[in-house]
Amino acid sequence: MNRLLVCLLALCALVFLGGARDPILVPEVSQHQINLQQGFNGTDLLLFGAVLTPEGSRAAQDYDIVVVLKGPTQSVVLREKQKVAGIWVNAASTELRSAPSYYAVASTRPIADIVDEKTAAIYELGLQWLQLSPIGAIDPEEQARFSAGLVARNVDAGLYREDEGGVSVSEQVLYQARIRLPSQVPIGRYTAETFAISEGRVVASASSEVEVRKLGIERAIADFSQNWGFAYGLLAVFVSVGMGWLAGRLFALV
């Protein structure tokens, strides 16, 4: 009985100590607020922090670090083009309700070498693991085709990006990653998530927020278009017609 009690106590101690070894993350970003003004041509956002023990000392262990910067989710309608009688027309379409307006992931090495597919899908670590939920029933192959098309379009626009090897870790404690935000970066509240991974298991995670907003005339126009959509549409039509009429008059005088 005494031997059994000693074994149980030793097992409990091992479990307790094993849990205590899991690190904690202290994340930070170089800018918590990014202002979009006239002449804004993009910026670099630095995500950095420390990997520490629960007691607050350096973890002194090699962990893989993955950082994910995600913009506000939105509903997106996708339409495929099909050539009919030599003319391109809209064919099949679908709506994805949880597409991030911006997504960037950086890691110490390729995601496939860090976690398995199940873990990557749970935490959405990588472009192929984004959970782009369709509205309504859709064939899985068709959903995969539409999702791939959305990802490819946003990669070309600089709104989706992956950087395998983009995270550097110094002395097993300090990490940093630099992520590019393009000039057309969407406004809204962004979430910067950091994951510490060991032997394929996420052992710690933490997040911080970044606000992207417009200032000056850009903000006034954006607010006007959102709050007075109908009036904004009419004004846009009148401006277009007026510019066309003015251009016609100028050419008539030449």
PDB file of C-alpha atoms in Angstrom:
ATOM      1  CA  MET A   1       0.000   0.000   0.000  1.00  0.00           C
ATOM      2  CA  ASN A   2       2.787   2.422   0.916  1.00  0.00           C
ATOM      3  CA  ARG A   3       4.625   1.599  -2.305  1.00  0.00           C
ATOM      4  CA  LEU A   4       1.440   2.253  -4.319  1.00  0.00           C
ATOM      5  CA  LEU A   5       0.936   5.575  -2.539  1.00  0.00           C
ATOM      6  CA  VAL A   6       4.518   6.617  -3.302  1.00  0.00           C
ATOM      7  CA  CYS A   7       4.075   5.725  -6.979  1.00  0.00           C
ATOM      8  CA  LEU A   8       0.851   7.732  -7.205  1.00  0.00           C
ATOM      9  CA  LEU A   9       2.492  10.742  -5.562  1.00  0.00           C
ATOM     10  CA  ALA A  10       5.452  10.494  -7.940  1.00  0.00           C
ATOM     11  CA  LEU A  11       3.113  10.300 -10.934  1.00  0.00           C
ATOM     12  CA  CYS A  12       1.166  13.346  -9.751  1.00  0.00           C
ATOM     13  CA  ALA A  13       4.432  15.232  -9.294  1.00  0.00           C
ATOM     14  CA  LEU A  14       5.536  14.373 -12.833  1.00  0.00           C
ATOM     15  CA  VAL A  15       2.224  15.536 -14.264  1.00  0.00           C
ATOM     16  CA  PHE A  16       2.377  18.765 -12.260  1.00  0.00           C
ATOM     17  CA  LEU A  17       5.971  19.483 -13.228  1.00  0.00           C
ATOM     18  CA  GLY A  18       5.298  18.625 -16.865  1.00  0.00           C
ATOM     19  CA  GLY A  19       2.444  21.135 -16.970  1.00  0.00           C
ATOM     20  CA  ALA A  20       4.598  23.744 -15.258  1.00  0.00           C
ATOM     21  CA  ARG A  21       7.156  23.518 -18.049  1.00  0.00           C
ATOM     22  CA  ASP A  22       4.724  24.891 -20.604  1.00  0.00           C
ATOM     23  CA  PRO A  23       5.819  28.445 -21.436  1.00  0.00           C
ATOM     24  CA  ILE A  24       3.890  31.686 -21.468  1.00  0.00           C
ATOM     25  CA  LEU A  25       4.031  34.255 -24.255  1.00  0.00           C
ATOM     26  CA  VAL A  26       4.392  38.003 -23.806  1.00  0.00           C
ATOM     27  CA  PRO A  27       3.439  39.486 -27.215  1.00  0.00           C
ATOM     28  CA  GLU A  28       3.703  43.043 -28.484  1.00  0.00           C
ATOM     29  CA  VAL A  29       3.320  44.939 -31.754  1.00  0.00           C
ATOM     30  CA  SER A  30       5.218  47.972 -32.990  1.00  0.00           C
ATOM     31  CA  GLN A  31       1.989  49.910 -33.647  1.00  0.00           C
ATOM     32  CA  HIS A  32      -1.381  49.400 -32.011  1.00  0.00           C
ATOM     33  CA  GLN A  33      -2.915  52.017 -34.289  1.00  0.00           C
ATOM     34  CA  ILE A  34      -2.253  52.557 -37.985  1.00  0.00           C
ATOM     35  CA  ASN A  35      -3.653  55.703 -39.582  1.00  0.00           C
ATOM     36  CA  LEU A  36      -4.407  55.741 -43.297  1.00  0.00           C
ATOM     37  CA  GLN A  37      -3.929  59.213 -44.719  1.00  0.00           C
ATOM     38  CA  GLN A  38      -3.383  60.674 -48.161  1.00  0.00           C
ATOM     39  CA  GLY A  39      -0.119  59.379 -49.563  1.00  0.00           C
ATOM     40  CA  PHE A  40      -0.104  56.195 -47.445  1.00  0.00           C
ATOM     41  CA  ASN A  41       1.790  53.554 -49.432  1.00  0.00           C
ATOM     42  CA  GLY A  42       1.887  50.721 -46.927  1.00  0.00           C
ATOM     43  CA  THR A  43       3.861  49.986 -43.804  1.00  0.00           C
ATOM     44  CA  ASP A  44       5.668  47.189 -41.970  1.00  0.00           C
ATOM     45  CA  LEU A  45       4.219  45.916 -38.708  1.00  0.00           C
ATOM     46  CA  LEU A  46       6.650  44.314 -36.261  1.00  0.00           C
ATOM     47  CA  LEU A  47       5.279  41.513 -34.091  1.00  0.00           C
ATOM     48  CA  PHE A  48       7.653  40.631 -31.280  1.00  0.00           C
ATOM     49  CA  GLY A  49       7.756  39.310 -27.745  1.00  0.00           C
ATOM     50  CA  ALA A  50       9.252  36.813 -25.332  1.00  0.00           C
ATOM     51  CA  VAL A  51       8.862  33.138 -24.473  1.00  0.00           C
ATOM     52  CA  LEU A  52       9.048  32.760 -20.686  1.00  0.00           C
ATOM     53  CA  THR A  53       8.487  30.175 -17.979  1.00  0.00           C
ATOM     54  CA  PRO A  54       5.456  30.606 -15.689  1.00  0.00           C
ATOM     55  CA  GLU A  55       7.871  32.074 -13.138  1.00  0.00           C
ATOM     56  CA  GLY A  56       8.886  34.799 -15.579  1.00  0.00           C
ATOM     57  CA  SER A  57      12.390  33.613 -16.485  1.00  0.00           C
ATOM     58  CA  ARG A  58      13.599  32.688 -19.974  1.00  0.00           C
ATOM     59  CA  ALA A  59      12.180  29.424 -21.254  1.00  0.00           C
ATOM     60  CA  ALA A  60      15.619  28.217 -22.403  1.00  0.00           C
ATOM     61  CA  GLN A  61      14.062  25.687 -24.746  1.00  0.00           C
ATOM     62  CA  ASP A  62      13.614  25.615 -28.493  1.00  0.00           C
ATOM     63  CA  TYR A  63      10.032  26.347 -29.506  1.00  0.00           C
ATOM     64  CA  ASP A  64       8.623  26.920 -32.950  1.00  0.00           C
ATOM     65  CA  ILE A  65       6.822  30.251 -33.153  1.00  0.00           C
ATOM     66  CA  VAL A  66       3.959  31.020 -35.527  1.00  0.00           C
ATOM     67  CA  VAL A  67       2.403  34.492 -35.734  1.00  0.00           C
ATOM     68  CA  VAL A  68      -0.888  35.224 -37.486  1.00  0.00           C
ATOM     69  CA  LEU A  69      -2.217  38.691 -38.296  1.00  0.00           C
ATOM     70  CA  LYS A  70      -5.873  38.597 -39.264  1.00  0.00           C
ATOM     71  CA  GLY A  71      -8.172  41.433 -40.327  1.00  0.00           C
ATOM     72  CA  PRO A  72     -11.940  41.676 -39.805  1.00  0.00           C
ATOM     73  CA  THR A  73     -13.938  38.829 -41.338  1.00  0.00           C
ATOM     74  CA  GLN A  74     -16.464  39.598 -44.030  1.00  0.00           C
ATOM     75  CA  SER A  75     -18.972  37.951 -46.321  1.00  0.00           C
ATOM     76  CA  VAL A  76     -17.705  37.624 -49.914  1.00  0.00           C
ATOM     77  CA  VAL A  77     -19.652  36.691 -53.046  1.00  0.00           C
ATOM     78  CA  LEU A  78     -17.543  34.874 -55.635  1.00  0.00           C
ATOM     79  CA  ARG A  79     -18.524  34.381 -59.266  1.00  0.00           C
ATOM     80  CA  GLU A  80     -16.833  32.273 -61.883  1.00  0.00           C
ATOM     81  CA  LYS A  81     -16.412  33.509 -65.429  1.00  0.00           C
ATOM     82  CA  GLN A  82     -17.261  31.228 -68.316  1.00  0.00           C
ATOM     83  CA  LYS A  83     -16.779  31.827 -72.024  1.00  0.00           C
ATOM     84  CA  VAL A  84     -20.020  31.402 -73.980  1.00  0.00           C
ATOM     85  CA  ALA A  85     -20.047  32.074 -77.745  1.00  0.00           C
ATOM     86  CA  GLY A  86     -16.824  34.030 -77.380  1.00  0.00           C
ATOM     87  CA  ILE A  87     -18.175  36.210 -74.563  1.00  0.00           C
ATOM     88  CA  TRP A  88     -17.201  35.976 -70.909  1.00  0.00           C
ATOM     89  CA  VAL A  89     -20.280  35.734 -68.660  1.00  0.00           C
ATOM     90  CA  ASN A  90     -20.921  34.974 -64.989  1.00  0.00           C
ATOM     91  CA  ALA A  91     -21.470  31.271 -64.353  1.00  0.00           C
ATOM     92  CA  ALA A  92     -21.494  29.541 -60.955  1.00  0.00           C
ATOM     93  CA  SER A  93     -21.340  31.614 -57.782  1.00  0.00           C
ATOM     94  CA  THR A  94     -21.167  31.139 -54.019  1.00  0.00           C
ATOM     95  CA  GLU A  95     -20.964  33.246 -50.887  1.00  0.00           C
ATOM     96  CA  LEU A  96     -18.336  32.765 -48.187  1.00  0.00           C
ATOM     97  CA  ARG A  97     -19.325  34.274 -44.857  1.00  0.00           C
ATOM     98  CA  SER A  98     -16.101  34.201 -42.835  1.00  0.00           C
ATOM     99  CA  ALA A  99     -13.339  35.388 -45.151  1.00  0.00           C
ATOM    100  CA  PRO A 100     -10.726  37.535 -43.398  1.00  0.00           C
ATOM    101  CA  SER A 101     -10.198  40.861 -45.139  1.00  0.00           C
ATOM    102  CA  TYR A 102      -6.478  40.462 -44.462  1.00  0.00           C
ATOM    103  CA  TYR A 103      -4.434  37.417 -43.440  1.00  0.00           C
ATOM    104  CA  ALA A 104      -0.705  36.955 -42.941  1.00  0.00           C
ATOM    105  CA  VAL A 105       1.182  34.123 -41.283  1.00  0.00           C
ATOM    106  CA  ALA A 106       4.890  33.877 -40.483  1.00  0.00           C
ATOM    107  CA  SER A 107       6.712  30.991 -38.846  1.00  0.00           C
ATOM    108  CA  THR A 108      10.145  29.826 -37.799  1.00  0.00           C
ATOM    109  CA  ARG A 109      10.019  27.090 -40.465  1.00  0.00           C
ATOM    110  CA  PRO A 110       7.430  25.538 -42.822  1.00  0.00           C
ATOM    111  CA  ILE A 111       4.088  24.926 -41.109  1.00  0.00           C
ATOM    112  CA  ALA A 112       3.992  21.344 -42.411  1.00  0.00           C
ATOM    113  CA  ASP A 113       7.203  20.654 -40.485  1.00  0.00           C
ATOM    114  CA  ILE A 114       5.806  22.124 -37.261  1.00  0.00           C
ATOM    115  CA  VAL A 115       2.279  20.695 -36.871  1.00  0.00           C
ATOM    116  CA  ASP A 116       0.074  18.073 -38.466  1.00  0.00           C
ATOM    117  CA  GLU A 117      -2.863  18.923 -40.715  1.00  0.00           C
ATOM    118  CA  LYS A 118      -5.444  18.621 -37.934  1.00  0.00           C
ATOM    119  CA  THR A 119      -3.666  21.113 -35.686  1.00  0.00           C
ATOM    120  CA  ALA A 120      -3.058  23.478 -38.607  1.00  0.00           C
ATOM    121  CA  ALA A 121      -6.778  23.386 -39.455  1.00  0.00           C
ATOM    122  CA  ILE A 122      -7.881  23.988 -35.842  1.00  0.00           C
ATOM    123  CA  TYR A 123      -5.726  27.107 -35.469  1.00  0.00           C
ATOM    124  CA  GLU A 124      -5.927  28.162 -39.153  1.00  0.00           C
ATOM    125  CA  LEU A 125      -2.150  28.127 -39.536  1.00  0.00           C
ATOM    126  CA  GLY A 126      -1.650  28.745 -43.232  1.00  0.00           C
ATOM    127  CA  LEU A 127      -3.634  29.851 -46.244  1.00  0.00           C
ATOM    128  CA  GLN A 128      -4.800  26.343 -47.117  1.00  0.00           C
ATOM    129  CA  TRP A 129      -6.336  25.988 -43.644  1.00  0.00           C
ATOM    130  CA  LEU A 130      -8.495  29.103 -43.639  1.00  0.00           C
ATOM    131  CA  GLN A 131     -12.065  28.255 -42.609  1.00  0.00           C
ATOM    132  CA  LEU A 132     -14.005  30.016 -45.376  1.00  0.00           C
ATOM    133  CA  SER A 133     -17.505  28.808 -44.478  1.00  0.00           C
ATOM    134  CA  PRO A 134     -19.926  28.835 -47.440  1.00  0.00           C
ATOM    135  CA  ILE A 135     -23.534  29.943 -47.063  1.00  0.00           C
ATOM    136  CA  GLY A 136     -25.860  27.122 -48.056  1.00  0.00           C
ATOM    137  CA  ALA A 137     -25.096  23.653 -49.371  1.00  0.00           C
ATOM    138  CA  ILE A 138     -22.225  23.316 -51.812  1.00  0.00           C
ATOM    139  CA  ASP A 139     -20.243  20.463 -53.292  1.00  0.00           C
ATOM    140  CA  PRO A 140     -16.898  20.065 -51.430  1.00  0.00           C
ATOM    141  CA  GLU A 141     -14.896  20.160 -54.656  1.00  0.00           C
ATOM    142  CA  GLU A 142     -16.676  23.312 -55.776  1.00  0.00           C
ATOM    143  CA  GLN A 143     -16.111  24.901 -52.362  1.00  0.00           C
ATOM    144  CA  ALA A 144     -12.402  24.076 -52.563  1.00  0.00           C
ATOM    145  CA  ARG A 145     -12.240  25.644 -56.038  1.00  0.00           C
ATOM    146  CA  PHE A 146     -13.924  28.857 -54.924  1.00  0.00           C
ATOM    147  CA  SER A 147     -11.792  29.064 -51.760  1.00  0.00           C
ATOM    148  CA  ALA A 148      -8.612  28.605 -53.778  1.00  0.00           C
ATOM    149  CA  GLY A 149      -9.755  31.329 -56.167  1.00  0.00           C
ATOM    150  CA  LEU A 150     -10.375  33.785 -53.323  1.00  0.00           C
ATOM    151  CA  VAL A 151      -6.997  33.030 -51.750  1.00  0.00           C
ATOM    152  CA  ALA A 152      -5.191  33.422 -55.097  1.00  0.00           C
ATOM    153  CA  ARG A 153      -6.926  36.754 -55.764  1.00  0.00           C
ATOM    154  CA  ASN A 154      -6.002  38.148 -52.346  1.00  0.00           C
ATOM    155  CA  VAL A 155      -2.419  36.878 -52.603  1.00  0.00           C
ATOM    156  CA  ASP A 156      -2.062  38.795 -55.878  1.00  0.00           C
ATOM    157  CA  ALA A 157      -3.465  41.908 -54.153  1.00  0.00           C
ATOM    158  CA  GLY A 158      -1.015  41.567 -51.256  1.00  0.00           C
ATOM    159  CA  LEU A 159      -3.838  40.984 -48.747  1.00  0.00           C
ATOM    160  CA  TYR A 160      -2.972  37.331 -48.055  1.00  0.00           C
ATOM    161  CA  ARG A 161       0.605  36.228 -47.462  1.00  0.00           C
ATOM    162  CA  GLU A 162       2.746  33.465 -45.985  1.00  0.00           C
ATOM    163  CA  ASP A 163       6.336  33.775 -44.827  1.00  0.00           C
ATOM    164  CA  GLU A 164       7.855  30.453 -43.829  1.00  0.00           C
ATOM    165  CA  GLY A 165      11.013  31.324 -41.950  1.00  0.00           C
ATOM    166  CA  GLY A 166       9.782  34.871 -41.303  1.00  0.00           C
ATOM    167  CA  VAL A 167       9.994  34.492 -37.510  1.00  0.00           C
ATOM    168  CA  SER A 168      13.400  34.705 -35.845  1.00  0.00           C
ATOM    169  CA  VAL A 169      14.072  33.601 -32.258  1.00  0.00           C
ATOM    170  CA  SER A 170      17.055  34.913 -30.291  1.00  0.00           C
ATOM    171  CA  GLU A 171      18.584  33.053 -27.366  1.00  0.00           C
ATOM    172  CA  GLN A 172      15.488  30.847 -26.985  1.00  0.00           C
ATOM    173  CA  VAL A 173      13.485  33.730 -25.552  1.00  0.00           C
ATOM    174  CA  LEU A 174      12.965  36.717 -27.895  1.00  0.00           C
ATOM    175  CA  TYR A 175      11.059  36.378 -31.168  1.00  0.00           C
ATOM    176  CA  GLN A 176      10.139  38.821 -33.901  1.00  0.00           C
ATOM    177  CA  ALA A 177       8.446  38.872 -37.293  1.00  0.00           C
ATOM    178  CA  ARG A 178       7.920  41.699 -39.764  1.00  0.00           C
ATOM    179  CA  ILE A 179       4.641  41.710 -41.712  1.00  0.00           C
ATOM    180  CA  ARG A 180       3.863  43.982 -44.632  1.00  0.00           C
ATOM    181  CA  LEU A 181       0.593  45.896 -44.795  1.00  0.00           C
ATOM    182  CA  PRO A 182      -0.118  47.133 -48.351  1.00  0.00           C
ATOM    183  CA  SER A 183      -1.462  50.556 -49.272  1.00  0.00           C
ATOM    184  CA  GLN A 184      -4.956  49.118 -49.833  1.00  0.00           C
ATOM    185  CA  VAL A 185      -5.097  47.456 -46.408  1.00  0.00           C
ATOM    186  CA  PRO A 186      -8.738  47.281 -45.179  1.00  0.00           C
ATOM    187  CA  ILE A 187      -9.735  49.305 -42.143  1.00  0.00           C
ATOM    188  CA  GLY A 188     -10.936  47.691 -38.920  1.00  0.00           C
ATOM    189  CA  ARG A 189      -9.682  45.857 -35.844  1.00  0.00           C
ATOM    190  CA  TYR A 190      -6.939  43.298 -36.467  1.00  0.00           C
ATOM    191  CA  THR A 191      -5.902  40.409 -34.220  1.00  0.00           C
ATOM    192  CA  ALA A 192      -2.237  39.448 -33.907  1.00  0.00           C
ATOM    193  CA  GLU A 193      -1.946  35.899 -32.546  1.00  0.00           C
ATOM    194  CA  THR A 194       1.252  34.173 -31.469  1.00  0.00           C
ATOM    195  CA  PHE A 195       1.606  30.412 -30.965  1.00  0.00           C
ATOM    196  CA  ALA A 196       4.459  28.565 -29.262  1.00  0.00           C
ATOM    197  CA  ILE A 197       4.668  24.991 -30.542  1.00  0.00           C
ATOM    198  CA  SER A 198       6.687  22.043 -29.289  1.00  0.00           C
ATOM    199  CA  GLU A 199       6.699  18.563 -30.838  1.00  0.00           C
ATOM    200  CA  GLY A 200       3.625  19.356 -32.904  1.00  0.00           C
ATOM    201  CA  ARG A 201       1.593  20.643 -29.944  1.00  0.00           C
ATOM    202  CA  VAL A 202       0.508  24.221 -29.302  1.00  0.00           C
ATOM    203  CA  VAL A 203       1.766  24.765 -25.753  1.00  0.00           C
ATOM    204  CA  ALA A 204       1.026  28.495 -25.442  1.00  0.00           C
ATOM    205  CA  SER A 205      -0.816  31.237 -27.301  1.00  0.00           C
ATOM    206  CA  ALA A 206      -1.424  34.936 -26.823  1.00  0.00           C
ATOM    207  CA  SER A 207      -2.917  37.775 -28.817  1.00  0.00           C
ATOM    208  CA  SER A 208      -2.903  41.545 -29.150  1.00  0.00           C
ATOM    209  CA  GLU A 209      -4.906  43.973 -31.277  1.00  0.00           C
ATOM    210  CA  VAL A 210      -4.157  46.537 -33.962  1.00  0.00           C
ATOM    211  CA  GLU A 211      -6.584  49.192 -35.171  1.00  0.00           C
ATOM    212  CA  VAL A 212      -6.380  50.321 -38.802  1.00  0.00           C
ATOM    213  CA  ARG A 213      -8.378  53.486 -39.447  1.00  0.00           C
ATOM    214  CA  LYS A 214      -8.668  56.337 -41.915  1.00  0.00           C
ATOM    215  CA  LEU A 215      -8.020  59.987 -41.090  1.00  0.00           C
ATOM    216  CA  GLY A 216      -8.671  63.291 -42.835  1.00  0.00           C
ATOM    217  CA  ILE A 217     -10.621  63.499 -46.090  1.00  0.00           C
ATOM    218  CA  GLU A 218     -10.371  59.722 -46.574  1.00  0.00           C
ATOM    219  CA  ARG A 219     -12.222  59.118 -43.312  1.00  0.00           C
ATOM    220  CA  ALA A 220     -14.856  61.732 -44.158  1.00  0.00           C
ATOM    221  CA  ILE A 221     -15.529  60.075 -47.520  1.00  0.00           C
ATOM    222  CA  ALA A 222     -15.638  56.604 -45.953  1.00  0.00           C
ATOM    223  CA  ASP A 223     -18.063  57.737 -43.231  1.00  0.00           C
ATOM    224  CA  PHE A 224     -20.255  59.491 -45.799  1.00  0.00           C
ATOM    225  CA  SER A 225     -20.407  56.410 -48.021  1.00  0.00           C
ATOM    226  CA  GLN A 226     -21.329  54.155 -45.075  1.00  0.00           C
ATOM    227  CA  ASN A 227     -23.845  56.435 -43.366  1.00  0.00           C
ATOM    228  CA  TRP A 228     -25.409  57.971 -46.484  1.00  0.00           C
ATOM    229  CA  GLY A 229     -25.021  55.243 -49.069  1.00  0.00           C
ATOM    230  CA  PHE A 230     -27.839  56.362 -51.380  1.00  0.00           C
ATOM    231  CA  ALA A 231     -26.736  60.001 -51.402  1.00  0.00           C
ATOM    232  CA  TYR A 232     -23.133  58.910 -51.953  1.00  0.00           C
ATOM    233  CA  GLY A 233     -24.205  56.830 -54.959  1.00  0.00           C
ATOM    234  CA  LEU A 234     -26.141  59.721 -56.480  1.00  0.00           C
ATOM    235  CA  LEU A 235     -23.224  62.073 -55.921  1.00  0.00           C
ATOM    236  CA  ALA A 236     -20.841  59.626 -57.568  1.00  0.00           C
ATOM    237  CA  VAL A 237     -23.148  59.411 -60.616  1.00  0.00           C
ATOM    238  CA  PHE A 238     -23.467  63.210 -60.870  1.00  0.00           C
ATOM    239  CA  VAL A 239     -19.703  63.649 -60.567  1.00  0.00           C
ATOM    240  CA  SER A 240     -19.083  61.038 -63.276  1.00  0.00           C
ATOM    241  CA  VAL A 241     -21.618  62.589 -65.622  1.00  0.00           C
ATOM    242  CA  GLY A 242     -20.278  66.069 -64.932  1.00  0.00           C
ATOM    243  CA  MET A 243     -16.674  65.026 -65.586  1.00  0.00           C
ATOM    244  CA  GLY A 244     -17.755  63.323 -68.827  1.00  0.00           C
ATOM    245  CA  TRP A 245     -19.642  66.444 -69.973  1.00  0.00           C
ATOM    246  CA  LEU A 246     -16.697  68.687 -69.080  1.00  0.00           C
ATOM    247  CA  ALA A 247     -14.247  66.438 -70.925  1.00  0.00           C
ATOM    248  CA  GLY A 248     -16.528  66.500 -74.006  1.00  0.00           C
ATOM    249  CA  ARG A 249     -16.694  70.317 -73.958  1.00  0.00           C
ATOM    250  CA  LEU A 250     -12.921  70.599 -73.643  1.00  0.00           C
ATOM    251  CA  PHE A 251     -12.332  68.269 -76.579  1.00  0.00           C
ATOM    252  CA  ALA A 252     -14.887  70.215 -78.657  1.00  0.00           C
ATOM    253  CA  LEU A 253     -12.857  73.384 -78.122  1.00  0.00           C
ATOM    254  CA  VAL A 254      -9.609  71.821 -79.266  1.00  0.00           C
TER     255      VAL A 254
END
